[in-house]
Amino acid sequence: MRPVSYSRAFDVGTAVGAVSADPESTFLAGGTTQIDLLRIYVEQPRRLIDINDLPLNRVEELPDGGLRLGGLARMSDVAEAPELVRRYPMVAESLLLGASPQLRNMATIAGNLLQRVRCGYFRDTEAACNKRVPGSGCSALDGINRGHAVLGTSDNCIATHPSDLAVALVALDAVVQTEGPGGARSIPIDDFFLLPGQTPEREHPLAHGELVTGIDLPPAPVAATSRYIKIRDRESYEFALASVAVAIAVDGGRITEVRLALGGVATKPWRARAAERELDGAPATTESFTRAAAAELAPAVSHGMNAFKIELARRTIVRALEQMTQREVAA
Amino acid sequence: MVSFVMRGCESVKSYEALRTAPNPDHAVVRGPGEVEVRLQVNGESRTTNIEPRVSLLDALRDRLDLTGTKKGCNQGACGACTVWVDGRRVLACLTLAITCENREVTTIEGLSDGDTLHPMQQAFLDCDAFQCGYCTPGQILSAVALLTEGHAGDDTEIREWMSGNICRCAAYPHIRAAIRRVRDGGGGGDAAS
Ligand SMILES: Cc1cc2nc3c(=O)[nH]c(=O)nc-3n(C[C@H](O)[C@H](O)[C@H](O)COP(=O)(O)OP(=O)(O)OC[C@H]3O[C@@H](n4cnc5c(N)ncnc54)[C@H](O)[C@@H]3O)c2cc1C
Ligand code: SF4
């Protein structure tokens, strides 16, 4: 790890001011991505601004009936917030199925959205990687790419977005609240994650020094009946091969409302809009679910080792919808 | 050597000075060279001169002679370096020591009461819950936290909530037995199930 200097910020203005004034400064939250990447020279800031003392660690009610998750709230605390568990169970589940208890005690909500990809070539400073060194090439295209994405890829990058939480958040149309050198702004979550396209090094629209202060969950009664399902190589403490966040309402055997998003298979947390269109108003049957899954994965492109993910994603969607609707019938 | 520009900042030594820094508009910069860092470890105040980039794990092992905390992967993937900060289990390898000023750090050395082992340490011995022993300090600190958190209801729950501690000897069934023993008040219990 290169030498770094260190400061603590006790208020948002100081934190934003310190980082935005210096291109070589960066925020330090839980450090579970930052320290790891510093140590392997993938990120090389010269100064860390510790933001852990900022008063942004609460889960709060919003006037419109939604919830605000503080940017500095820890994954473990948010996962156990009673109102979140009751109103947005898939968000709580996405948190508890991520990382490990120790990491969840450290990691923050904002840091989780801003974590970097787990692509082995991104983490290896000897390898060509467009995301780490723009224009250097993508070693994963015909390399070890079993964990890589099949949706939203480009010729420049096929790395999977690793966050579980973000998958539940895109299904809910969450809004990212920020405070930057130019003031405060609200960014719809779907615009917060960028496809790699020609610029895989750009993963989000934040300016340098722009701080994520919170995530707003809009009111969504349908989310009270929701789940996060995660398929992985081992049962715990592993990133997703495929995951599904689903919230669904069924009335008289027909789907009246559905929110669906995919993780582990796409370059950004993937709102499954094609599947949602198929499901909207359709009978809640396995045939409908299969058709919806096929529609969503129709544009999928694989690169060899990750070909299995296309079928895995379809099956995970069907399984999630079956489990949810069977639970409906049983309830 | 890296030259460093400090913009409108003054260099101060300790966390106390930082909190009461005269100009709150500026974040006070410390480092990148060695700075004085004061830590509370196992109830004792310890001061050490380290660079800000030094992890809590390295500070404990190399500076404070507390080698009970182990370095496994140094990437947050194995759990061998588990310690408590303000009573919560965290990974010392991904924590910078300087971020722990004004927080209470507990390591395996702080668990026993003098020569009397913590019940979880005793249960690990009684249940033969380790082979090579390298992951054991982390396992024990995680296991005690698990009970405090209330996540040891049944074996499935124990498995899930202990998954952040990898044991390459695969002593998992015995580790679960030790946890059950303490959860159930100490006595009896089948060591291997
Ligand atoms: C072994 C391992 C397994 C993991 N498994 C999973 C998993 O299964 N699922 C999953 O979802 N995640 C997983 N993670 C990732 C983990 O959840 C993230 O590392 C964590 O959420 C990042 O949060 P942090 O607070 O530690 O961020 P940091 O590491 O402190 O910061 C990450 C980045 O975000 C920036 N940043 C942080 N906070 C802010 C803010 N408020 N505003 C603007 N920028 C900010 C930092 O500058 C940095 O660039 C795993 C990590 C490890 C090490
Ligand atoms: S997939 Fe993306 S992150 Fe991985 S090597 Fe290619 S460009 Fe880099």
Coordinates of C-alpha atoms and ligand atoms in Angstrom, one line a residue:
Chain A
M1 CA 0.0 0.0 0.0
R2 CA 1.3 3.5 -0.8
P3 CA 1.6 5.9 2.0
V4 CA -1.6 7.9 2.6
S5 CA -2.4 10.8 4.8
Y6 CA -5.6 10.8 6.9
S7 CA -8.2 13.2 8.1
R8 CA -11.5 12.8 9.9
A9 CA -14.5 14.9 8.9
F10 CA -17.2 15.6 11.5
D11 CA -19.6 17.3 9.1
V12 CA -20.7 16.8 5.5
G13 CA -19.4 20.2 4.3
T14 CA -15.9 19.5 5.5
A15 CA -15.9 16.0 4.0
V16 CA -17.1 17.2 0.6
G17 CA -14.8 20.3 0.7
A18 CA -11.7 18.2 1.5
V19 CA -12.2 15.6 -1.2
S20 CA -13.5 17.9 -3.9
A21 CA -10.5 20.2 -3.4
D22 CA -8.0 17.5 -4.0
P23 CA -8.1 15.0 -6.9
E24 CA -6.0 12.6 -4.9
S25 CA -8.3 12.4 -1.9
T26 CA -11.1 9.9 -1.4
F27 CA -13.7 9.1 1.2
L28 CA -13.1 6.3 3.6
A29 CA -16.2 4.6 5.0
G30 CA -16.2 1.0 6.2
G31 CA -13.0 0.5 4.2
T32 CA -14.0 -3.0 3.1
T33 CA -13.5 -2.2 -0.5
Q34 CA -11.2 0.8 -0.1
I35 CA -8.5 -0.7 2.1
D36 CA -8.5 -4.0 0.1
L37 CA -8.0 -2.1 -3.2
L38 CA -5.4 0.2 -1.7
R39 CA -3.4 -2.7 -0.5
I40 CA -3.3 -4.3 -4.0
Y41 CA -2.5 -1.0 -5.7
V42 CA -5.7 -1.0 -7.7
E43 CA -6.7 2.3 -6.1
Q44 CA -4.0 4.8 -5.2
P45 CA -5.4 7.9 -3.4
R46 CA -2.9 9.9 -1.4
R47 CA -5.3 11.1 1.2
L48 CA -8.2 9.4 3.0
I49 CA -11.0 11.4 4.5
D50 CA -12.6 9.3 7.1
I51 CA -16.4 9.9 7.0
N52 CA -17.4 7.5 9.7
D53 CA -18.2 10.3 12.2
L54 CA -20.7 12.0 9.9
P55 CA -24.2 11.9 11.4
L56 CA -25.7 9.9 8.5
N57 CA -26.1 6.5 10.1
R58 CA -29.8 6.3 10.8
V59 CA -32.9 4.7 9.1
E60 CA -35.6 7.4 9.1
E61 CA -39.2 7.8 8.1
L62 CA -39.8 10.0 5.1
P63 CA -42.9 12.3 5.0
D64 CA -44.2 10.5 1.9
G65 CA -44.3 7.2 3.8
G66 CA -41.0 5.9 2.5
L67 CA -37.8 5.2 4.4
R68 CA -34.4 6.9 4.2
L69 CA -31.3 4.7 4.7
G70 CA -28.4 6.9 5.9
G71 CA -25.4 6.7 3.7
L72 CA -23.2 5.8 6.6
A73 CA -25.6 3.3 8.2
R74 CA -24.0 -0.2 8.5
M75 CA -25.3 -3.1 6.5
S76 CA -25.9 -5.1 9.7
D77 CA -27.9 -2.3 11.4
V78 CA -30.1 -1.6 8.4
A79 CA -30.8 -5.3 7.9
E80 CA -32.4 -5.4 11.3
A81 CA -34.3 -2.1 11.2
P82 CA -37.8 -3.2 12.1
E83 CA -39.6 -1.0 9.6
L84 CA -37.3 -2.1 6.8
V85 CA -37.9 -5.7 7.6
R86 CA -41.6 -5.2 7.7
R87 CA -42.1 -2.9 4.6
Y88 CA -39.2 -3.9 2.4
P89 CA -38.2 -7.5 3.3
M90 CA -36.2 -8.0 0.1
V91 CA -33.9 -5.2 1.1
A92 CA -33.2 -6.7 4.5
E93 CA -32.6 -10.1 2.9
S94 CA -30.3 -8.7 0.2
L95 CA -28.2 -7.3 3.0
L96 CA -28.1 -10.4 5.2
L97 CA -27.2 -12.6 2.2
G98 CA -24.2 -10.4 1.4
A99 CA -20.6 -10.7 2.7
S100 CA -20.2 -11.9 6.4
P101 CA -21.4 -10.7 9.8
Q102 CA -18.0 -9.0 10.4
L103 CA -18.0 -7.2 7.0
R104 CA -21.7 -6.2 7.5
N105 CA -20.7 -4.6 10.8
M106 CA -18.2 -2.5 9.0
A107 CA -19.6 -1.8 5.5
T108 CA -21.9 1.1 4.9
I109 CA -24.9 1.5 2.6
A110 CA -23.3 4.0 0.4
G111 CA -20.0 2.0 0.2
N112 CA -22.0 -1.0 -0.8
L113 CA -23.4 0.7 -3.9
L114 CA -19.9 2.1 -4.7
Q115 CA -18.0 -1.2 -4.2
R116 CA -15.8 -2.1 -7.2
V117 CA -16.1 -5.2 -9.4
R118 CA -14.7 -8.6 -8.3
C119 CA -13.2 -9.4 -11.8
G120 CA -9.9 -11.0 -11.2
Y121 CA -8.2 -9.0 -13.9
F122 CA -9.4 -5.7 -12.5
R123 CA -7.7 -6.8 -9.2
D124 CA -4.5 -7.8 -10.9
T125 CA -2.4 -4.7 -11.8
E126 CA -0.4 -6.9 -14.3
A127 CA -3.4 -7.6 -16.5
A128 CA -5.0 -5.6 -19.2
C129 CA -8.3 -4.1 -17.9
N130 CA -10.2 -1.2 -19.4
K131 CA -11.9 -0.4 -16.2
R132 CA -8.6 0.0 -14.3
V133 CA -6.5 1.4 -17.2
P134 CA -8.8 2.7 -19.9
G135 CA -7.8 1.6 -23.3
S136 CA -5.6 -1.3 -22.1
G137 CA -8.0 -4.0 -23.2
C138 CA -10.3 -6.5 -21.5
S139 CA -8.6 -9.7 -20.3
A140 CA -11.8 -11.3 -19.3
L141 CA -13.4 -11.4 -22.8
D142 CA -11.6 -14.7 -23.5
G143 CA -10.1 -15.3 -20.1
I144 CA -11.5 -16.7 -16.8
N145 CA -15.0 -15.3 -17.0
R146 CA -17.2 -17.7 -15.2
G147 CA -18.4 -15.1 -12.8
H148 CA -18.9 -12.4 -15.5
A149 CA -22.0 -10.8 -16.8
V150 CA -24.3 -11.8 -19.6
L151 CA -26.5 -8.7 -19.7
G152 CA -25.5 -5.1 -20.3
T153 CA -22.0 -6.1 -21.4
S154 CA -19.9 -4.3 -24.1
D155 CA -16.8 -5.2 -26.0
N156 CA -14.9 -3.1 -23.4
C157 CA -16.0 -4.8 -20.2
I158 CA -18.1 -7.7 -19.0
A159 CA -17.6 -7.4 -15.2
T160 CA -20.6 -8.2 -13.0
H161 CA -21.8 -5.6 -10.6
P162 CA -21.3 -7.3 -7.3
S163 CA -23.7 -5.6 -4.9
D164 CA -26.8 -7.5 -3.6
L165 CA -28.3 -4.5 -1.9
A166 CA -28.3 -2.6 -5.2
V167 CA -30.5 -5.2 -6.9
A168 CA -33.3 -4.8 -4.3
L169 CA -32.9 -1.0 -4.6
V170 CA -33.3 -0.9 -8.4
A171 CA -36.5 -3.0 -8.0
L172 CA -37.9 -0.4 -5.7
D173 CA -36.9 2.7 -7.8
A174 CA -34.9 4.0 -4.8
V175 CA -33.4 7.5 -5.0
V176 CA -29.8 8.3 -4.2
Q177 CA -29.3 11.5 -2.2
T178 CA -26.0 13.3 -2.6
E179 CA -24.2 16.4 -1.5
G180 CA -21.5 17.6 -3.7
P181 CA -19.4 20.7 -4.5
G182 CA -22.3 22.0 -6.5
G183 CA -24.9 21.3 -3.8
A184 CA -27.4 18.6 -3.1
R185 CA -29.1 16.4 -5.7
S186 CA -31.3 13.3 -6.0
I187 CA -30.4 10.6 -8.5
P188 CA -32.9 7.9 -9.5
I189 CA -31.1 4.6 -8.8
D190 CA -31.4 3.3 -12.3
D191 CA -29.4 6.4 -13.5
F192 CA -26.9 5.9 -10.7
F193 CA -25.3 2.8 -12.2
L194 CA -23.8 3.2 -15.7
L195 CA -23.4 0.5 -18.3
P196 CA -19.8 0.0 -19.3
G197 CA -20.3 0.9 -23.0
Q198 CA -17.1 2.7 -24.2
T199 CA -16.2 4.0 -20.8
P200 CA -16.2 1.1 -18.3
E201 CA -14.0 3.2 -15.9
R202 CA -17.1 5.4 -15.3
E203 CA -19.5 3.4 -13.0
H204 CA -21.7 6.2 -11.6
P205 CA -22.4 9.8 -12.3
L206 CA -21.0 11.2 -9.1
A207 CA -18.6 14.1 -9.3
H208 CA -15.3 13.8 -7.5
G209 CA -16.0 14.7 -3.9
E210 CA -19.8 14.2 -4.2
L211 CA -20.9 12.4 -1.1
V212 CA -23.8 9.9 -0.9
T213 CA -25.8 11.0 2.1
G214 CA -28.7 8.6 1.9
I215 CA -30.9 6.3 -0.1
D216 CA -34.6 6.9 -0.2
L217 CA -37.0 4.0 -0.6
P218 CA -40.3 5.3 -2.0
P219 CA -43.5 3.9 -0.4
A220 CA -44.3 0.7 -2.2
P221 CA -47.0 -1.5 -0.5
V222 CA -46.2 -4.3 -2.9
A223 CA -42.7 -4.5 -1.4
A224 CA -44.2 -6.0 1.8
T225 CA -44.5 -9.2 -0.2
S226 CA -41.0 -9.4 -1.5
R227 CA -37.9 -11.6 -1.5
Y228 CA -34.3 -11.7 -2.4
I229 CA -33.0 -15.1 -3.7
K230 CA -29.3 -15.6 -4.2
I231 CA -27.7 -18.5 -6.0
R232 CA -23.9 -19.0 -5.4
D233 CA -21.1 -21.5 -5.4
R234 CA -21.4 -22.0 -1.6
E235 CA -24.3 -21.4 0.7
S236 CA -22.9 -18.4 2.5
Y237 CA -20.2 -15.7 2.3
E238 CA -20.0 -15.6 -1.5
F239 CA -21.0 -13.3 -4.3
A240 CA -24.0 -14.2 -6.4
L241 CA -23.9 -16.3 -9.6
A242 CA -27.5 -15.2 -10.1
S243 CA -29.9 -13.4 -7.8
V244 CA -33.4 -12.1 -8.0
A245 CA -35.2 -9.4 -6.1
V246 CA -39.0 -9.7 -6.5
A247 CA -42.0 -8.0 -5.1
I248 CA -45.4 -9.2 -6.4
A249 CA -49.1 -8.7 -5.8
V250 CA -51.6 -11.3 -7.1
D251 CA -55.4 -10.9 -7.2
G252 CA -57.7 -13.6 -8.4
G253 CA -54.9 -15.6 -9.9
R254 CA -53.6 -12.7 -11.9
I255 CA -50.5 -10.6 -11.3
T256 CA -51.6 -7.0 -10.5
E257 CA -48.2 -5.6 -9.7
V258 CA -44.6 -6.9 -10.0
R259 CA -41.1 -5.5 -9.5
L260 CA -38.2 -7.7 -10.6
A261 CA -34.5 -7.2 -10.7
L262 CA -31.5 -9.4 -11.3
G263 CA -28.0 -9.6 -9.7
G264 CA -24.9 -11.6 -10.5
V265 CA -25.6 -11.7 -14.2
A266 CA -25.4 -8.0 -15.4
T267 CA -22.9 -5.2 -15.5
K268 CA -25.2 -3.1 -13.4
P269 CA -28.0 -4.0 -10.9
W270 CA -30.5 -5.1 -13.5
R271 CA -34.2 -4.0 -13.5
A272 CA -35.9 -6.8 -15.4
R273 CA -38.4 -4.6 -17.3
A274 CA -39.0 -7.0 -20.2
A275 CA -40.0 -9.7 -17.7
E276 CA -42.2 -7.2 -15.8
R277 CA -44.0 -6.3 -19.0
E278 CA -44.7 -10.0 -19.7
L279 CA -45.9 -10.6 -16.1
D280 CA -48.1 -7.5 -15.7
G281 CA -51.7 -8.8 -15.8
A282 CA -50.7 -12.3 -16.7
P283 CA -51.9 -15.4 -14.8
A284 CA -49.6 -16.3 -11.9
T285 CA -48.5 -19.6 -13.5
T286 CA -45.2 -21.3 -14.2
E287 CA -45.9 -20.8 -17.9
S288 CA -46.1 -17.0 -17.5
F289 CA -43.0 -17.0 -15.3
T290 CA -41.0 -19.1 -17.9
R291 CA -42.1 -16.7 -20.7
A292 CA -41.1 -13.7 -18.7
A293 CA -37.7 -15.2 -17.8
A294 CA -37.1 -16.0 -21.5
A295 CA -38.0 -12.5 -22.5
E296 CA -35.6 -10.9 -20.1
L297 CA -32.7 -13.2 -21.0
A298 CA -33.3 -12.9 -24.8
P299 CA -30.6 -10.3 -25.3
A300 CA -28.0 -12.1 -23.1
V301 CA -24.5 -12.6 -24.5
S302 CA -22.1 -15.1 -23.0
H303 CA -18.3 -15.4 -23.3
G304 CA -17.6 -19.1 -22.8
M305 CA -17.3 -20.0 -19.2
N306 CA -20.3 -17.9 -18.1
A307 CA -22.7 -19.5 -20.7
F308 CA -24.4 -21.4 -17.8
K309 CA -25.6 -18.1 -16.3
I310 CA -28.2 -17.5 -18.9
E311 CA -30.1 -20.7 -18.0
L312 CA -29.3 -20.2 -14.3
A313 CA -30.8 -16.7 -14.4
R314 CA -34.0 -17.9 -16.1
R315 CA -34.4 -20.7 -13.6
T316 CA -33.8 -18.3 -10.7
I317 CA -36.5 -16.0 -11.9
V318 CA -39.0 -18.8 -12.3
R319 CA -38.1 -20.2 -8.9
A320 CA -38.4 -16.8 -7.2
L321 CA -41.8 -16.1 -8.8
E322 CA -43.1 -19.6 -7.9
Q323 CA -42.0 -19.3 -4.3
M324 CA -43.6 -15.9 -4.0
T325 CA -46.9 -16.9 -5.5
Q326 CA -47.1 -20.2 -3.7
R327 CA -46.6 -18.3 -0.5
E328 CA -49.4 -16.0 -1.6
V329 CA -51.8 -18.9 -2.1
A330 CA -50.7 -20.5 1.2
A331 CA -51.1 -17.2 3.2
Chain B
M1 CA 9.7 10.3 -1.3
V2 CA 6.2 11.6 -2.0
S3 CA 5.8 15.4 -1.5
F4 CA 2.5 16.4 0.0
V5 CA 0.5 19.6 -0.2
M6 CA -1.7 20.4 2.7
R7 CA -4.4 22.8 1.8
G8 CA -5.2 25.2 4.6
C9 CA -4.6 22.4 7.1
E10 CA -2.4 22.0 10.1
S11 CA -0.8 18.9 11.2
V12 CA -1.9 17.7 14.6
K13 CA -0.9 14.7 16.6
S14 CA -3.7 13.3 18.5
Y15 CA -7.4 12.6 18.1
E16 CA -8.3 14.9 21.0
A17 CA -6.5 17.8 19.4
L18 CA -8.3 17.0 16.2
R19 CA -11.8 17.2 17.8
T20 CA -11.0 20.6 19.4
A21 CA -9.0 21.8 16.3
P22 CA -9.2 25.6 16.1
N23 CA -10.5 25.7 12.6
P24 CA -13.4 23.3 12.1
D25 CA -13.7 24.3 8.4
H26 CA -10.6 22.2 7.6
A27 CA -10.1 18.6 8.0
V28 CA -6.8 18.2 9.8
V29 CA -4.3 16.1 7.9
R30 CA -2.2 13.5 9.6
G31 CA 0.6 11.5 7.9
P32 CA 1.6 10.1 5.5
G33 CA 4.6 9.7 7.8
E34 CA 4.3 8.3 11.3
V35 CA 1.9 9.9 13.7
E36 CA 1.0 9.2 17.3
V37 CA -2.0 7.0 17.5
R38 CA -3.7 6.3 20.8
L39 CA -5.7 3.1 21.1
Q40 CA -7.8 1.6 23.8
V41 CA -7.0 -2.2 23.6
N42 CA -8.5 -4.7 26.1
G43 CA -9.2 -1.9 28.5
E44 CA -5.7 -0.4 28.4
S45 CA -4.6 2.8 26.8
R46 CA -1.8 2.1 24.3
T47 CA 0.1 4.7 22.2
T48 CA 2.1 3.9 19.1
N49 CA 3.8 5.8 16.3
I50 CA 2.5 4.5 13.0
E51 CA 1.7 5.6 9.5
P52 CA -2.0 6.1 8.8
R53 CA -1.9 3.3 6.3
V54 CA -1.1 0.7 9.0
S55 CA -4.0 -1.8 9.6
L56 CA -5.3 -2.5 13.0
L57 CA -4.1 -6.0 12.5
D58 CA -0.5 -5.0 11.9
A59 CA -0.6 -2.4 14.7
L60 CA -1.8 -5.1 17.1
R61 CA 0.7 -7.7 16.0
D62 CA 3.8 -5.8 15.1
R63 CA 3.6 -2.7 17.4
L64 CA 1.6 -3.8 20.5
D65 CA 2.8 -7.4 20.7
L66 CA -0.7 -8.7 20.7
T67 CA -0.1 -11.6 18.3
G68 CA -3.2 -13.6 19.2
T69 CA -5.0 -11.9 16.3
K70 CA -4.0 -13.8 13.2
K71 CA -3.2 -12.7 9.6
G72 CA -4.8 -15.1 7.1
C73 CA -5.8 -13.7 3.7
N74 CA -5.3 -10.0 4.6
Q75 CA -8.3 -9.4 2.1
G76 CA -11.3 -9.7 4.3
A77 CA -12.1 -13.2 3.1
C78 CA -11.1 -15.5 5.9
G79 CA -12.0 -14.0 9.3
A80 CA -8.8 -15.0 11.1
C81 CA -8.2 -11.4 12.1
T82 CA -11.7 -10.9 13.7
V83 CA -11.6 -8.5 16.7
W84 CA -14.2 -6.4 18.4
V85 CA -14.4 -2.7 17.9
D86 CA -16.8 -1.0 20.3
G87 CA -18.1 -4.5 21.0
R88 CA -18.9 -5.5 17.4
R89 CA -17.0 -8.1 15.5
V90 CA -15.0 -6.7 12.6
L91 CA -12.0 -7.6 10.5
A92 CA -8.8 -6.0 11.7
C93 CA -7.1 -6.5 8.3
L94 CA -9.5 -4.1 6.5
T95 CA -9.5 -1.6 9.4
L96 CA -6.9 1.1 9.6
A97 CA -5.6 1.4 13.2
I98 CA -5.9 5.2 13.1
T99 CA -9.6 5.0 12.5
C100 CA -10.0 3.2 15.9
E101 CA -8.9 6.2 18.1
N102 CA -11.7 6.8 20.6
R103 CA -13.1 3.3 20.0
E104 CA -12.6 0.3 22.3
V105 CA -10.7 -2.6 20.7
T106 CA -11.0 -6.1 22.1
T107 CA -8.7 -9.0 21.0
I108 CA -8.5 -12.6 22.1
E109 CA -5.9 -11.6 24.7
G110 CA -8.7 -9.5 26.4
L111 CA -11.2 -12.2 26.6
S112 CA -10.1 -14.3 29.6
D113 CA -10.4 -13.0 33.2
G114 CA -6.8 -13.3 34.2
D115 CA -5.9 -17.0 34.1
T116 CA -9.6 -18.0 34.0
L117 CA -10.6 -18.7 30.5
H118 CA -13.7 -17.2 29.0
P119 CA -16.4 -20.0 28.8
M120 CA -16.1 -20.0 25.0
Q121 CA -12.3 -20.6 25.2
Q122 CA -13.0 -23.4 27.7
A123 CA -15.7 -24.9 25.4
F124 CA -13.3 -24.8 22.4
L125 CA -10.8 -26.9 24.5
D126 CA -13.5 -29.2 25.8
C127 CA -15.1 -29.8 22.4
D128 CA -11.8 -30.1 20.5
A129 CA -12.9 -27.2 18.3
F130 CA -9.7 -26.7 16.4
Q131 CA -6.9 -28.6 14.8
C132 CA -4.0 -26.3 13.7
G133 CA -5.5 -23.5 15.7
Y134 CA -4.7 -20.6 13.4
C135 CA -8.3 -19.5 12.9
T136 CA -9.3 -20.1 16.5
P137 CA -8.9 -16.6 18.0
G138 CA -11.1 -15.3 15.3
Q139 CA -13.5 -18.1 15.6
I140 CA -13.8 -17.5 19.4
L141 CA -14.3 -13.8 19.1
S142 CA -16.9 -14.4 16.4
A143 CA -18.6 -17.1 18.5
V144 CA -18.9 -14.9 21.6
A145 CA -20.3 -12.1 19.5
L146 CA -22.7 -14.5 17.8
L147 CA -24.3 -15.3 21.2
T148 CA -24.5 -11.6 22.2
E149 CA -26.2 -10.9 18.9
G150 CA -28.7 -13.7 19.4
H151 CA -27.8 -15.6 16.3
A152 CA -27.2 -19.0 17.7
G153 CA -30.8 -20.3 17.8
D154 CA -30.1 -23.6 15.9
D155 CA -27.3 -25.2 13.9
T156 CA -28.5 -23.7 10.7
E157 CA -28.4 -20.2 12.2
I158 CA -25.0 -20.8 13.8
R159 CA -23.6 -22.1 10.4
E160 CA -24.8 -19.0 8.6
W161 CA -23.7 -16.5 11.2
M162 CA -20.3 -18.1 11.6
S163 CA -19.7 -18.2 7.9
G164 CA -17.3 -15.3 8.0
N165 CA -14.8 -17.5 9.8
I166 CA -13.2 -20.0 7.5
C167 CA -11.5 -23.1 9.1
R168 CA -9.2 -24.8 6.6
C169 CA -9.0 -27.9 8.9
A170 CA -12.8 -28.0 8.7
A171 CA -13.4 -28.3 12.5
Y172 CA -16.8 -26.8 11.9
P173 CA -18.9 -29.5 13.7
H174 CA -16.8 -29.2 16.8
I175 CA -16.9 -25.4 16.7
R176 CA -20.7 -25.6 16.5
A177 CA -20.7 -28.0 19.5
A178 CA -18.6 -25.5 21.5
I179 CA -21.0 -22.7 20.7
R180 CA -24.0 -24.9 21.6
R181 CA -22.4 -25.8 24.9
V182 CA -21.9 -22.1 25.9
R183 CA -25.4 -21.2 24.6
D184 CA -26.9 -24.0 26.7
G185 CA -25.1 -23.0 29.8
G186 CA -21.9 -24.9 29.7
G187 CA -22.4 -28.6 30.5
G188 CA -22.9 -31.8 28.5
G189 CA -23.6 -31.8 24.8
D190 CA -22.4 -34.1 22.1
A191 CA -19.0 -32.8 20.9
A192 CA -19.3 -33.9 17.3
S193 CA -22.6 -33.5 15.5
Ligands
LIG1 C1 -14.8 -11.0 1.3 C2 -15.8 -10.1 0.9 C3 -17.1 -10.6 0.5 C4 -18.1 -9.7 0.1 N1 -19.3 -10.2 -0.2 C5 -20.3 -9.4 -0.7 C6 -21.6 -9.9 -1.1 O1 -21.8 -11.1 -1.0 N2 -22.5 -9.0 -1.4 C7 -22.3 -7.7 -1.5 O2 -23.2 -6.9 -1.8 N3 -21.1 -7.2 -1.1 C8 -20.1 -8.0 -0.7 N4 -18.9 -7.5 -0.3 C9 -18.6 -6.1 -0.6 C10 -19.0 -5.2 0.6 O3 -20.4 -5.2 0.8 C11 -18.5 -3.8 0.3 O4 -17.1 -3.8 0.3 C12 -19.0 -2.8 1.2 O5 -20.4 -2.7 1.2 C13 -18.4 -1.4 0.9 O6 -18.8 -0.5 1.9 P1 -17.7 0.3 2.8 O7 -18.5 1.2 3.7 O8 -16.7 -0.7 3.4 O9 -17.0 1.1 1.7 P2 -15.5 1.6 1.5 O10 -14.6 0.5 1.2 O11 -15.1 2.5 2.6 O12 -15.8 2.5 0.2 C14 -16.0 2.0 -1.1 C15 -16.0 3.1 -2.1 O13 -17.1 4.0 -1.9 C16 -16.6 5.3 -1.7 N5 -17.6 5.8 -0.7 C17 -17.9 5.2 0.5 N6 -18.9 5.9 1.1 C18 -19.2 6.9 0.3 C19 -20.2 8.0 0.4 N7 -21.0 8.1 1.5 N8 -20.3 8.9 -0.6 C20 -19.4 8.7 -1.7 N9 -18.5 7.8 -1.8 C21 -18.4 6.9 -0.8 C22 -15.2 5.2 -1.2 O14 -14.5 6.3 -1.5 C23 -14.8 4.0 -2.0 O15 -14.4 4.4 -3.3 C24 -17.9 -8.3 0.1 C25 -16.6 -7.8 0.5 C26 -15.6 -8.7 0.9 C27 -14.3 -8.1 1.3
SF4_2 S1 -14.3 -7.4 -17.5 FE1 -14.1 -5.2 -17.0 S2 -13.1 -5.3 -15.1 FE2 -12.7 -7.3 -16.0 S3 -10.8 -7.2 -17.2 FE3 -12.5 -6.7 -18.6 S4 -12.5 -4.4 -18.5 FE4 -11.5 -5.1 -16.6

